[in-house]
Amino acid sequence: MKVIDILKGSKRPFASFELVPPLKGSDASRLYQSLDPLMEFRPPFINITCHRDEVEYVPNTDGTFTRMTLSKRPSTVAIVAAIMRRYPELEIVPHVICGGSSQSHVESELLDLHFLGINNIMALRGDALPGQKHFAPEPDGFAHSSELVGMISNLNRGQYLDPTVRQGLSTDFCIGVAGYPEKHFEAANLETDIRHLRQKVEAGAQYIVTQMFFDNDRFFRFVDLCRKAGIDVPIIPGLKPISSRKQIDLLPRSFHIDIPQPLVSLMEKTRTAEEAYQAGIEWAVRQSRDLLEHGIPAIHYYTMAKPDNVCQIVRSVF
């Protein structure tokens, strides 16, 4: 079932989850350790993140360096197939990114997912390579996620990159995209960022999942600005519980988000790692309940492959 149909047809709010695939060198059991505890809540869908290949320069004996492209995790198609084998009834939303891929490579990945029976895609630009100041697309790649959304929409109409495919089978993907309540860090301002988000919707995106945030007022303002800008698709809030005091400093650097002072004060009062862990759960429970009181149909939780605190939150809220 498509995510948009799940959202429209659900009679009560629900939780969905996002998993990070295990690193190369492990097997599917590591993936299932992250997934199995979440199945207690019967999620209607699970998102699977995607990470671009990384470039490393390996020193040679003569003092030169060899450029190597390394895949740090199993492929998206392999992860999806492993989950389908264990939970064939579960809807899976794989992330497909622009970064590190040509247009033809992205199209091939999408068609592989289509052959597996996948009906939902989260279309993202992806991050710059470590050490790069700005995102740089491949020579024949996409610079913006709106272009990726456009490709998926074309495939849904049976339009392929290969001009010799004149009567290609139409795919049937439901397309989700990301939104940023505190704006994408590369955008000049929130209004500009929302204009870019509208371009993704106009290209064919059917729903939005937000970046993590810790102040619900930021989310409500974001939704209001989206509606005023003519964006009428569902907007699902994304939450991540803080699990340690050090994340108060790390998360703003990594994700370009603000931590509200009441949360900072709450974490600073904790004396042990367990107290900090429980304080993060407490804050996320309050956030979740407030969102549901405002009529939010679903909440998307970022588990980062460690579902214990998310499980505690969902048991308390839903």
PDB file of C-alpha atoms in Angstrom:
ATOM      1  CA  MET A   1       0.000   0.000   0.000  1.00  0.00           C
ATOM      2  CA  LYS A   2       1.176   3.517  -0.731  1.00  0.00           C
ATOM      3  CA  VAL A   3       2.079   5.835   2.138  1.00  0.00           C
ATOM      4  CA  ILE A   4      -0.352   8.470   0.887  1.00  0.00           C
ATOM      5  CA  ASP A   5      -3.177   5.921   1.016  1.00  0.00           C
ATOM      6  CA  ILE A   6      -2.124   4.827   4.504  1.00  0.00           C
ATOM      7  CA  LEU A   7      -2.261   8.452   5.661  1.00  0.00           C
ATOM      8  CA  LYS A   8      -5.653   9.072   4.094  1.00  0.00           C
ATOM      9  CA  GLY A   9      -7.153   5.790   5.267  1.00  0.00           C
ATOM     10  CA  SER A  10      -5.866   5.585   8.835  1.00  0.00           C
ATOM     11  CA  LYS A  11      -8.587   6.112  11.445  1.00  0.00           C
ATOM     12  CA  ARG A  12      -6.124   6.812  14.247  1.00  0.00           C
ATOM     13  CA  PRO A  13      -2.651   8.332  14.542  1.00  0.00           C
ATOM     14  CA  PHE A  14       0.270   5.951  14.105  1.00  0.00           C
ATOM     15  CA  ALA A  15       4.036   5.765  14.460  1.00  0.00           C
ATOM     16  CA  SER A  16       6.426   5.011  11.627  1.00  0.00           C
ATOM     17  CA  PHE A  17      10.151   4.416  11.951  1.00  0.00           C
ATOM     18  CA  GLU A  18      13.414   4.956  10.145  1.00  0.00           C
ATOM     19  CA  LEU A  19      16.319   2.502  10.226  1.00  0.00           C
ATOM     20  CA  VAL A  20      19.978   2.882   9.359  1.00  0.00           C
ATOM     21  CA  PRO A  21      21.360  -0.198   7.525  1.00  0.00           C
ATOM     22  CA  PRO A  22      24.220  -2.028   9.262  1.00  0.00           C
ATOM     23  CA  LEU A  23      27.791  -1.479   8.173  1.00  0.00           C
ATOM     24  CA  LYS A  24      29.458  -3.810   5.707  1.00  0.00           C
ATOM     25  CA  GLY A  25      30.935  -6.799   7.480  1.00  0.00           C
ATOM     26  CA  SER A  26      27.779  -7.710   9.382  1.00  0.00           C
ATOM     27  CA  ASP A  27      24.810  -9.721   8.196  1.00  0.00           C
ATOM     28  CA  ALA A  28      21.030  -9.442   8.155  1.00  0.00           C
ATOM     29  CA  SER A  29      20.812 -10.424  11.828  1.00  0.00           C
ATOM     30  CA  ARG A  30      22.183  -6.989  12.749  1.00  0.00           C
ATOM     31  CA  LEU A  31      19.431  -5.388  10.683  1.00  0.00           C
ATOM     32  CA  TYR A  32      16.784  -7.511  12.377  1.00  0.00           C
ATOM     33  CA  GLN A  33      18.072  -6.534  15.830  1.00  0.00           C
ATOM     34  CA  SER A  34      17.055  -2.968  14.993  1.00  0.00           C
ATOM     35  CA  LEU A  35      13.815  -3.883  13.255  1.00  0.00           C
ATOM     36  CA  ASP A  36      12.293  -6.675  15.351  1.00  0.00           C
ATOM     37  CA  PRO A  37      11.551  -4.616  18.507  1.00  0.00           C
ATOM     38  CA  LEU A  38       9.646  -2.053  16.420  1.00  0.00           C
ATOM     39  CA  MET A  39       7.271  -4.659  14.995  1.00  0.00           C
ATOM     40  CA  GLU A  40       5.492  -4.731  18.369  1.00  0.00           C
ATOM     41  CA  PHE A  41       3.745  -1.536  17.227  1.00  0.00           C
ATOM     42  CA  ARG A  42       2.675  -2.857  13.822  1.00  0.00           C
ATOM     43  CA  PRO A  43       4.057   0.107  11.887  1.00  0.00           C
ATOM     44  CA  PRO A  44       2.324   0.648   8.539  1.00  0.00           C
ATOM     45  CA  PHE A  45       5.696   1.419   6.957  1.00  0.00           C
ATOM     46  CA  ILE A  46       9.423   1.518   7.677  1.00  0.00           C
ATOM     47  CA  ASN A  47      11.934   3.873   6.064  1.00  0.00           C
ATOM     48  CA  ILE A  48      15.404   2.612   5.173  1.00  0.00           C
ATOM     49  CA  THR A  49      18.134   5.221   4.855  1.00  0.00           C
ATOM     50  CA  CYS A  50      20.676   5.259   2.048  1.00  0.00           C
ATOM     51  CA  HIS A  51      24.311   6.347   2.244  1.00  0.00           C
ATOM     52  CA  ARG A  52      26.375   7.307  -0.750  1.00  0.00           C
ATOM     53  CA  ASP A  53      29.703   5.665  -1.492  1.00  0.00           C
ATOM     54  CA  GLU A  54      32.676   7.395   0.071  1.00  0.00           C
ATOM     55  CA  VAL A  55      35.958   8.371  -1.532  1.00  0.00           C
ATOM     56  CA  GLU A  56      39.236   7.634   0.201  1.00  0.00           C
ATOM     57  CA  TYR A  57      42.830   8.179  -0.920  1.00  0.00           C
ATOM     58  CA  VAL A  58      45.044   5.223  -0.053  1.00  0.00           C
ATOM     59  CA  PRO A  59      48.810   5.899   0.149  1.00  0.00           C
ATOM     60  CA  ASN A  60      51.117   3.927  -2.117  1.00  0.00           C
ATOM     61  CA  THR A  61      54.695   2.899  -1.331  1.00  0.00           C
ATOM     62  CA  ASP A  62      56.069   5.485  -3.792  1.00  0.00           C
ATOM     63  CA  GLY A  63      54.379   8.369  -1.969  1.00  0.00           C
ATOM     64  CA  THR A  64      51.475   8.743  -4.372  1.00  0.00           C
ATOM     65  CA  PHE A  65      47.836   8.076  -3.553  1.00  0.00           C
ATOM     66  CA  THR A  66      45.214   5.907  -5.193  1.00  0.00           C
ATOM     67  CA  ARG A  67      41.609   7.148  -5.221  1.00  0.00           C
ATOM     68  CA  MET A  68      39.195   4.463  -4.081  1.00  0.00           C
ATOM     69  CA  THR A  69      35.406   4.500  -3.937  1.00  0.00           C
ATOM     70  CA  LEU A  70      34.124   2.486  -0.997  1.00  0.00           C
ATOM     71  CA  SER A  71      30.655   1.251  -0.141  1.00  0.00           C
ATOM     72  CA  LYS A  72      30.312   1.227   3.647  1.00  0.00           C
ATOM     73  CA  ARG A  73      26.902  -0.513   3.776  1.00  0.00           C
ATOM     74  CA  PRO A  74      24.973  -3.126   1.787  1.00  0.00           C
ATOM     75  CA  SER A  75      22.964  -1.815  -1.139  1.00  0.00           C
ATOM     76  CA  THR A  76      19.447  -0.491  -0.701  1.00  0.00           C
ATOM     77  CA  VAL A  77      18.070  -3.302  -2.849  1.00  0.00           C
ATOM     78  CA  ALA A  78      19.767  -5.922  -0.655  1.00  0.00           C
ATOM     79  CA  ILE A  79      18.439  -4.335   2.546  1.00  0.00           C
ATOM     80  CA  VAL A  80      14.915  -4.151   1.139  1.00  0.00           C
ATOM     81  CA  ALA A  81      15.046  -7.794   0.043  1.00  0.00           C
ATOM     82  CA  ALA A  82      16.247  -8.893   3.500  1.00  0.00           C
ATOM     83  CA  ILE A  83      13.372  -7.095   5.224  1.00  0.00           C
ATOM     84  CA  MET A  84      10.825  -8.432   2.749  1.00  0.00           C
ATOM     85  CA  ARG A  85      12.019 -11.971   3.452  1.00  0.00           C
ATOM     86  CA  ARG A  86      11.416 -11.561   7.188  1.00  0.00           C
ATOM     87  CA  TYR A  87       8.315  -9.330   7.088  1.00  0.00           C
ATOM     88  CA  PRO A  88       6.607  -9.753   3.708  1.00  0.00           C
ATOM     89  CA  GLU A  89       3.539  -7.803   4.878  1.00  0.00           C
ATOM     90  CA  LEU A  90       5.518  -4.683   5.853  1.00  0.00           C
ATOM     91  CA  GLU A  91       5.557  -1.655   3.550  1.00  0.00           C
ATOM     92  CA  ILE A  92       9.134  -0.506   3.030  1.00  0.00           C
ATOM     93  CA  VAL A  93      10.109   3.018   1.994  1.00  0.00           C
ATOM     94  CA  PRO A  94      13.680   2.967   0.677  1.00  0.00           C
ATOM     95  CA  HIS A  95      15.585   6.233   0.426  1.00  0.00           C
ATOM     96  CA  VAL A  96      16.970   7.011  -3.025  1.00  0.00           C
ATOM     97  CA  ILE A  97      19.523   9.807  -3.255  1.00  0.00           C
ATOM     98  CA  CYS A  98      21.087  11.931  -5.960  1.00  0.00           C
ATOM     99  CA  GLY A  99      24.568  12.058  -4.435  1.00  0.00           C
ATOM    100  CA  GLY A 100      27.235   9.852  -5.984  1.00  0.00           C
ATOM    101  CA  SER A 101      25.087   8.501  -8.824  1.00  0.00           C
ATOM    102  CA  SER A 102      24.425   9.215 -12.464  1.00  0.00           C
ATOM    103  CA  GLN A 103      20.873   9.556 -13.687  1.00  0.00           C
ATOM    104  CA  SER A 104      21.049   6.142 -15.359  1.00  0.00           C
ATOM    105  CA  HIS A 105      22.297   4.507 -12.147  1.00  0.00           C
ATOM    106  CA  VAL A 106      19.429   6.052 -10.186  1.00  0.00           C
ATOM    107  CA  GLU A 107      16.929   4.876 -12.791  1.00  0.00           C
ATOM    108  CA  SER A 108      18.330   1.339 -12.619  1.00  0.00           C
ATOM    109  CA  GLU A 109      18.019   1.318  -8.842  1.00  0.00           C
ATOM    110  CA  LEU A 110      14.420   2.497  -9.081  1.00  0.00           C
ATOM    111  CA  LEU A 111      13.572  -0.195 -11.614  1.00  0.00           C
ATOM    112  CA  ASP A 112      15.194  -2.851  -9.390  1.00  0.00           C
ATOM    113  CA  LEU A 113      12.997  -1.690  -6.515  1.00  0.00           C
ATOM    114  CA  HIS A 114       9.983  -1.750  -8.816  1.00  0.00           C
ATOM    115  CA  PHE A 115      10.769  -5.372  -9.729  1.00  0.00           C
ATOM    116  CA  LEU A 116      10.785  -6.184  -6.005  1.00  0.00           C
ATOM    117  CA  GLY A 117       7.266  -4.773  -5.705  1.00  0.00           C
ATOM    118  CA  ILE A 118       8.197  -1.590  -3.841  1.00  0.00           C
ATOM    119  CA  ASN A 119       5.497   1.089  -4.097  1.00  0.00           C
ATOM    120  CA  ASN A 120       7.050   3.883  -2.016  1.00  0.00           C
ATOM    121  CA  ILE A 121      10.205   5.960  -2.435  1.00  0.00           C
ATOM    122  CA  MET A 122      11.716   8.730  -0.313  1.00  0.00           C
ATOM    123  CA  ALA A 123      13.514  10.987  -2.804  1.00  0.00           C
ATOM    124  CA  LEU A 124      16.456  12.927  -1.349  1.00  0.00           C
ATOM    125  CA  ARG A 125      19.420  14.862  -2.642  1.00  0.00           C
ATOM    126  CA  GLY A 126      21.818  13.464  -0.059  1.00  0.00           C
ATOM    127  CA  ASP A 127      24.795  15.084   1.630  1.00  0.00           C
ATOM    128  CA  ALA A 128      28.111  16.282   0.323  1.00  0.00           C
ATOM    129  CA  LEU A 129      31.089  13.985   0.659  1.00  0.00           C
ATOM    130  CA  PRO A 130      33.029  14.300   3.926  1.00  0.00           C
ATOM    131  CA  GLY A 131      35.474  17.163   3.537  1.00  0.00           C
ATOM    132  CA  GLN A 132      33.481  18.884   0.789  1.00  0.00           C
ATOM    133  CA  LYS A 133      31.979  22.267   1.608  1.00  0.00           C
ATOM    134  CA  HIS A 134      29.191  21.991  -0.935  1.00  0.00           C
ATOM    135  CA  PHE A 135      27.211  19.209  -2.549  1.00  0.00           C
ATOM    136  CA  ALA A 136      28.549  18.365  -6.013  1.00  0.00           C
ATOM    137  CA  PRO A 137      26.476  16.150  -8.321  1.00  0.00           C
ATOM    138  CA  GLU A 138      28.043  13.592 -10.600  1.00  0.00           C
ATOM    139  CA  PRO A 139      28.678  14.852 -14.173  1.00  0.00           C
ATOM    140  CA  ASP A 140      25.499  13.092 -15.300  1.00  0.00           C
ATOM    141  CA  GLY A 141      23.700  13.267 -11.976  1.00  0.00           C
ATOM    142  CA  PHE A 142      21.013  15.315 -10.306  1.00  0.00           C
ATOM    143  CA  ALA A 143      21.846  18.506  -8.431  1.00  0.00           C
ATOM    144  CA  HIS A 144      18.465  18.800  -6.702  1.00  0.00           C
ATOM    145  CA  SER A 145      15.956  16.345  -5.270  1.00  0.00           C
ATOM    146  CA  SER A 146      13.194  17.988  -7.336  1.00  0.00           C
ATOM    147  CA  GLU A 147      14.942  16.599 -10.426  1.00  0.00           C
ATOM    148  CA  LEU A 148      14.912  13.127  -8.882  1.00  0.00           C
ATOM    149  CA  VAL A 149      11.214  13.502  -8.089  1.00  0.00           C
ATOM    150  CA  GLY A 150      10.678  14.465 -11.724  1.00  0.00           C
ATOM    151  CA  MET A 151      12.428  11.303 -12.911  1.00  0.00           C
ATOM    152  CA  ILE A 152      10.273   9.110 -10.663  1.00  0.00           C
ATOM    153  CA  SER A 153       7.149  10.879 -11.905  1.00  0.00           C
ATOM    154  CA  ASN A 154       8.264  10.222 -15.475  1.00  0.00           C
ATOM    155  CA  LEU A 155       8.760   6.520 -14.710  1.00  0.00           C
ATOM    156  CA  ASN A 156       5.233   6.482 -13.292  1.00  0.00           C
ATOM    157  CA  ARG A 157       4.139   7.654 -16.740  1.00  0.00           C
ATOM    158  CA  GLY A 158       6.275   5.034 -18.505  1.00  0.00           C
ATOM    159  CA  GLN A 159       8.893   7.576 -19.619  1.00  0.00           C
ATOM    160  CA  TYR A 160      12.444   6.226 -19.401  1.00  0.00           C
ATOM    161  CA  LEU A 161      15.803   7.884 -19.953  1.00  0.00           C
ATOM    162  CA  ASP A 162      16.521   5.496 -22.835  1.00  0.00           C
ATOM    163  CA  PRO A 163      14.700   7.010 -25.842  1.00  0.00           C
ATOM    164  CA  THR A 164      14.502   3.580 -27.488  1.00  0.00           C
ATOM    165  CA  VAL A 165      12.091   2.415 -24.764  1.00  0.00           C
ATOM    166  CA  ARG A 166       8.921   3.677 -26.411  1.00  0.00           C
ATOM    167  CA  GLN A 167       6.291   1.726 -24.483  1.00  0.00           C
ATOM    168  CA  GLY A 168       7.940   1.167 -21.137  1.00  0.00           C
ATOM    169  CA  LEU A 169       5.938  -0.299 -18.286  1.00  0.00           C
ATOM    170  CA  SER A 170       4.781   2.452 -15.923  1.00  0.00           C
ATOM    171  CA  THR A 171       5.956   2.221 -12.343  1.00  0.00           C
ATOM    172  CA  ASP A 172       3.587   3.106  -9.512  1.00  0.00           C
ATOM    173  CA  PHE A 173       5.722   4.816  -6.886  1.00  0.00           C
ATOM    174  CA  CYS A 174       4.360   7.043  -4.146  1.00  0.00           C
ATOM    175  CA  ILE A 175       6.978   9.768  -3.613  1.00  0.00           C
ATOM    176  CA  GLY A 176       7.941  11.283  -0.281  1.00  0.00           C
ATOM    177  CA  VAL A 177      10.380  14.145   0.242  1.00  0.00           C
ATOM    178  CA  ALA A 178      12.087  15.884   3.151  1.00  0.00           C
ATOM    179  CA  GLY A 179      11.093  19.179   4.747  1.00  0.00           C
ATOM    180  CA  TYR A 180      13.047  21.332   7.192  1.00  0.00           C
ATOM    181  CA  PRO A 181      11.117  23.175   9.934  1.00  0.00           C
ATOM    182  CA  GLU A 182      14.239  25.215  10.706  1.00  0.00           C
ATOM    183  CA  LYS A 183      15.198  25.435   6.991  1.00  0.00           C
ATOM    184  CA  HIS A 184      17.867  23.529   5.116  1.00  0.00           C
ATOM    185  CA  PHE A 185      21.233  24.940   6.122  1.00  0.00           C
ATOM    186  CA  GLU A 186      22.056  25.841   2.517  1.00  0.00           C
ATOM    187  CA  ALA A 187      18.869  27.882   1.994  1.00  0.00           C
ATOM    188  CA  ALA A 188      18.991  31.661   2.330  1.00  0.00           C
ATOM    189  CA  ASN A 189      15.938  31.673   4.599  1.00  0.00           C
ATOM    190  CA  LEU A 190      12.918  29.568   5.530  1.00  0.00           C
ATOM    191  CA  GLU A 191      10.666  31.152   2.905  1.00  0.00           C
ATOM    192  CA  THR A 192      13.163  30.326   0.144  1.00  0.00           C
ATOM    193  CA  ASP A 193      13.477  26.785   1.429  1.00  0.00           C
ATOM    194  CA  ILE A 194       9.698  26.356   1.369  1.00  0.00           C
ATOM    195  CA  ARG A 195       9.643  27.622  -2.217  1.00  0.00           C
ATOM    196  CA  HIS A 196      12.112  24.838  -3.093  1.00  0.00           C
ATOM    197  CA  LEU A 197       9.886  22.371  -1.230  1.00  0.00           C
ATOM    198  CA  ARG A 198       6.920  23.474  -3.308  1.00  0.00           C
ATOM    199  CA  GLN A 199       8.945  22.710  -6.442  1.00  0.00           C
ATOM    200  CA  LYS A 200       9.337  19.126  -5.210  1.00  0.00           C
ATOM    201  CA  VAL A 201       5.596  18.853  -4.663  1.00  0.00           C
ATOM    202  CA  GLU A 202       4.882  20.324  -8.093  1.00  0.00           C
ATOM    203  CA  ALA A 203       7.273  17.729  -9.571  1.00  0.00           C
ATOM    204  CA  GLY A 204       5.202  14.928  -8.049  1.00  0.00           C
ATOM    205  CA  ALA A 205       5.937  14.538  -4.324  1.00  0.00           C
ATOM    206  CA  GLN A 206       2.853  13.317  -2.445  1.00  0.00           C
ATOM    207  CA  TYR A 207       3.882  13.780   1.181  1.00  0.00           C
ATOM    208  CA  ILE A 208       6.610  15.335   3.320  1.00  0.00           C
ATOM    209  CA  VAL A 209       8.563  13.990   6.294  1.00  0.00           C
ATOM    210  CA  THR A 210      10.429  16.608   8.306  1.00  0.00           C
ATOM    211  CA  GLN A 211      13.941  16.733   9.616  1.00  0.00           C
ATOM    212  CA  MET A 212      14.155  16.225  13.373  1.00  0.00           C
ATOM    213  CA  PHE A 213      13.224  19.176  15.573  1.00  0.00           C
ATOM    214  CA  PHE A 214      12.880  19.676  19.320  1.00  0.00           C
ATOM    215  CA  ASP A 215      10.560  22.691  19.458  1.00  0.00           C
ATOM    216  CA  ASN A 216       7.025  21.953  18.270  1.00  0.00           C
ATOM    217  CA  ASP A 217       6.322  25.638  17.665  1.00  0.00           C
ATOM    218  CA  ARG A 218       8.912  25.519  14.884  1.00  0.00           C
ATOM    219  CA  PHE A 219       6.993  22.657  13.274  1.00  0.00           C
ATOM    220  CA  PHE A 220       3.601  24.363  13.563  1.00  0.00           C
ATOM    221  CA  ARG A 221       5.007  27.559  12.025  1.00  0.00           C
ATOM    222  CA  PHE A 222       6.586  25.519   9.224  1.00  0.00           C
ATOM    223  CA  VAL A 223       3.288  23.803   8.417  1.00  0.00           C
ATOM    224  CA  ASP A 224       1.461  27.141   8.425  1.00  0.00           C
ATOM    225  CA  LEU A 225       3.992  28.659   6.016  1.00  0.00           C
ATOM    226  CA  CYS A 226       3.760  25.599   3.761  1.00  0.00           C
ATOM    227  CA  ARG A 227      -0.021  25.879   3.575  1.00  0.00           C
ATOM    228  CA  LYS A 228       0.202  29.596   2.797  1.00  0.00           C
ATOM    229  CA  ALA A 229       2.663  28.739   0.015  1.00  0.00           C
ATOM    230  CA  GLY A 230       0.141  26.360  -1.561  1.00  0.00           C
ATOM    231  CA  ILE A 231       1.666  23.096  -0.326  1.00  0.00           C
ATOM    232  CA  ASP A 232      -1.321  20.930   0.567  1.00  0.00           C
ATOM    233  CA  VAL A 233       0.202  17.430   0.840  1.00  0.00           C
ATOM    234  CA  PRO A 234       0.442  15.692   4.251  1.00  0.00           C
ATOM    235  CA  ILE A 235       3.372  16.769   6.422  1.00  0.00           C
ATOM    236  CA  ILE A 236       4.650  14.141   8.897  1.00  0.00           C
ATOM    237  CA  PRO A 237       6.793  15.391  11.804  1.00  0.00           C
ATOM    238  CA  GLY A 238      10.080  13.573  12.320  1.00  0.00           C
ATOM    239  CA  LEU A 239      11.376  13.140  15.884  1.00  0.00           C
ATOM    240  CA  LYS A 240      14.593  11.795  17.342  1.00  0.00           C
ATOM    241  CA  PRO A 241      15.001  11.383  21.110  1.00  0.00           C
ATOM    242  CA  ILE A 242      18.201  12.735  22.562  1.00  0.00           C
ATOM    243  CA  SER A 243      20.057   9.894  24.250  1.00  0.00           C
ATOM    244  CA  SER A 244      23.084  11.592  25.843  1.00  0.00           C
ATOM    245  CA  ARG A 245      24.273  14.967  27.078  1.00  0.00           C
ATOM    246  CA  LYS A 246      26.906  15.228  24.366  1.00  0.00           C
ATOM    247  CA  GLN A 247      24.189  15.238  21.699  1.00  0.00           C
ATOM    248  CA  ILE A 248      23.211  18.721  22.865  1.00  0.00           C
ATOM    249  CA  ASP A 249      26.423  19.856  21.168  1.00  0.00           C
ATOM    250  CA  LEU A 250      26.698  17.252  18.418  1.00  0.00           C
ATOM    251  CA  LEU A 251      23.217  17.387  16.861  1.00  0.00           C
ATOM    252  CA  PRO A 252      23.272  21.131  16.039  1.00  0.00           C
ATOM    253  CA  ARG A 253      26.628  20.670  14.317  1.00  0.00           C
ATOM    254  CA  SER A 254      25.606  17.605  12.344  1.00  0.00           C
ATOM    255  CA  PHE A 255      22.020  18.516  11.451  1.00  0.00           C
ATOM    256  CA  HIS A 256      22.001  22.329  11.695  1.00  0.00           C
ATOM    257  CA  ILE A 257      19.135  22.441  14.175  1.00  0.00           C
ATOM    258  CA  ASP A 258      18.485  24.367  17.370  1.00  0.00           C
ATOM    259  CA  ILE A 259      18.105  22.790  20.789  1.00  0.00           C
ATOM    260  CA  PRO A 260      15.585  24.823  22.868  1.00  0.00           C
ATOM    261  CA  GLN A 261      16.891  26.131  26.166  1.00  0.00           C
ATOM    262  CA  PRO A 262      14.395  24.166  28.328  1.00  0.00           C
ATOM    263  CA  LEU A 263      15.755  20.938  26.835  1.00  0.00           C
ATOM    264  CA  VAL A 264      19.345  22.098  27.336  1.00  0.00           C
ATOM    265  CA  SER A 265      18.571  22.903  30.979  1.00  0.00           C
ATOM    266  CA  LEU A 266      16.866  19.545  31.448  1.00  0.00           C
ATOM    267  CA  MET A 267      19.874  17.671  30.121  1.00  0.00           C
ATOM    268  CA  GLU A 268      22.355  19.755  32.105  1.00  0.00           C
ATOM    269  CA  LYS A 269      20.603  18.768  35.323  1.00  0.00           C
ATOM    270  CA  THR A 270      21.221  15.082  34.698  1.00  0.00           C
ATOM    271  CA  ARG A 271      24.085  13.475  36.630  1.00  0.00           C
ATOM    272  CA  THR A 272      24.407  10.084  34.981  1.00  0.00           C
ATOM    273  CA  ALA A 273      24.173   8.644  31.491  1.00  0.00           C
ATOM    274  CA  GLU A 274      20.941   6.850  32.442  1.00  0.00           C
ATOM    275  CA  GLU A 275      19.366  10.064  33.739  1.00  0.00           C
ATOM    276  CA  ALA A 276      20.248  11.811  30.477  1.00  0.00           C
ATOM    277  CA  TYR A 277      18.811   8.921  28.477  1.00  0.00           C
ATOM    278  CA  GLN A 278      15.533   9.032  30.400  1.00  0.00           C
ATOM    279  CA  ALA A 279      15.369  12.840  30.138  1.00  0.00           C
ATOM    280  CA  GLY A 280      15.571  12.540  26.347  1.00  0.00           C
ATOM    281  CA  ILE A 281      12.708  10.047  26.398  1.00  0.00           C
ATOM    282  CA  GLU A 282      10.659  12.344  28.654  1.00  0.00           C
ATOM    283  CA  TRP A 283      11.103  15.279  26.256  1.00  0.00           C
ATOM    284  CA  ALA A 284      10.171  13.209  23.210  1.00  0.00           C
ATOM    285  CA  VAL A 285       7.046  11.883  24.964  1.00  0.00           C
ATOM    286  CA  ARG A 286       5.939  15.450  25.693  1.00  0.00           C
ATOM    287  CA  GLN A 287       6.655  16.473  22.118  1.00  0.00           C
ATOM    288  CA  SER A 288       4.723  13.515  20.745  1.00  0.00           C
ATOM    289  CA  ARG A 289       1.669  14.059  22.932  1.00  0.00           C
ATOM    290  CA  ASP A 290       1.543  17.732  22.026  1.00  0.00           C
ATOM    291  CA  LEU A 291       1.744  16.934  18.310  1.00  0.00           C
ATOM    292  CA  LEU A 292      -1.077  14.408  18.596  1.00  0.00           C
ATOM    293  CA  GLU A 293      -3.208  16.893  20.541  1.00  0.00           C
ATOM    294  CA  HIS A 294      -2.827  19.224  17.554  1.00  0.00           C
ATOM    295  CA  GLY A 295      -4.280  16.580  15.235  1.00  0.00           C
ATOM    296  CA  ILE A 296      -1.108  15.223  13.635  1.00  0.00           C
ATOM    297  CA  PRO A 297      -2.013  11.942  11.850  1.00  0.00           C
ATOM    298  CA  ALA A 298       1.402  10.274  12.271  1.00  0.00           C
ATOM    299  CA  ILE A 299       4.837  10.713  13.824  1.00  0.00           C
ATOM    300  CA  HIS A 300       8.014   9.431  12.184  1.00  0.00           C
ATOM    301  CA  TYR A 301      10.757   8.378  14.616  1.00  0.00           C
ATOM    302  CA  TYR A 302      14.439   8.296  13.721  1.00  0.00           C
ATOM    303  CA  THR A 303      15.834   5.253  15.516  1.00  0.00           C
ATOM    304  CA  MET A 304      19.462   5.399  14.289  1.00  0.00           C
ATOM    305  CA  ALA A 305      19.503   1.571  14.593  1.00  0.00           C
ATOM    306  CA  LYS A 306      19.006   1.816  18.370  1.00  0.00           C
ATOM    307  CA  PRO A 307      15.268   1.367  18.977  1.00  0.00           C
ATOM    308  CA  ASP A 308      15.085   0.967  22.776  1.00  0.00           C
ATOM    309  CA  ASN A 309      14.268   4.592  23.642  1.00  0.00           C
ATOM    310  CA  VAL A 310      11.878   4.925  20.696  1.00  0.00           C
ATOM    311  CA  CYS A 311      10.031   1.822  21.876  1.00  0.00           C
ATOM    312  CA  GLN A 312       9.596   3.371  25.327  1.00  0.00           C
ATOM    313  CA  ILE A 313       8.252   6.577  23.776  1.00  0.00           C
ATOM    314  CA  VAL A 314       5.756   4.852  21.494  1.00  0.00           C
ATOM    315  CA  ARG A 315       4.455   2.674  24.337  1.00  0.00           C
ATOM    316  CA  SER A 316       3.808   5.830  26.351  1.00  0.00           C
ATOM    317  CA  VAL A 317       2.167   7.812  23.570  1.00  0.00           C
ATOM    318  CA  PHE A 318       0.184   5.542  21.223  1.00  0.00           C
TER     319      PHE A 318
END
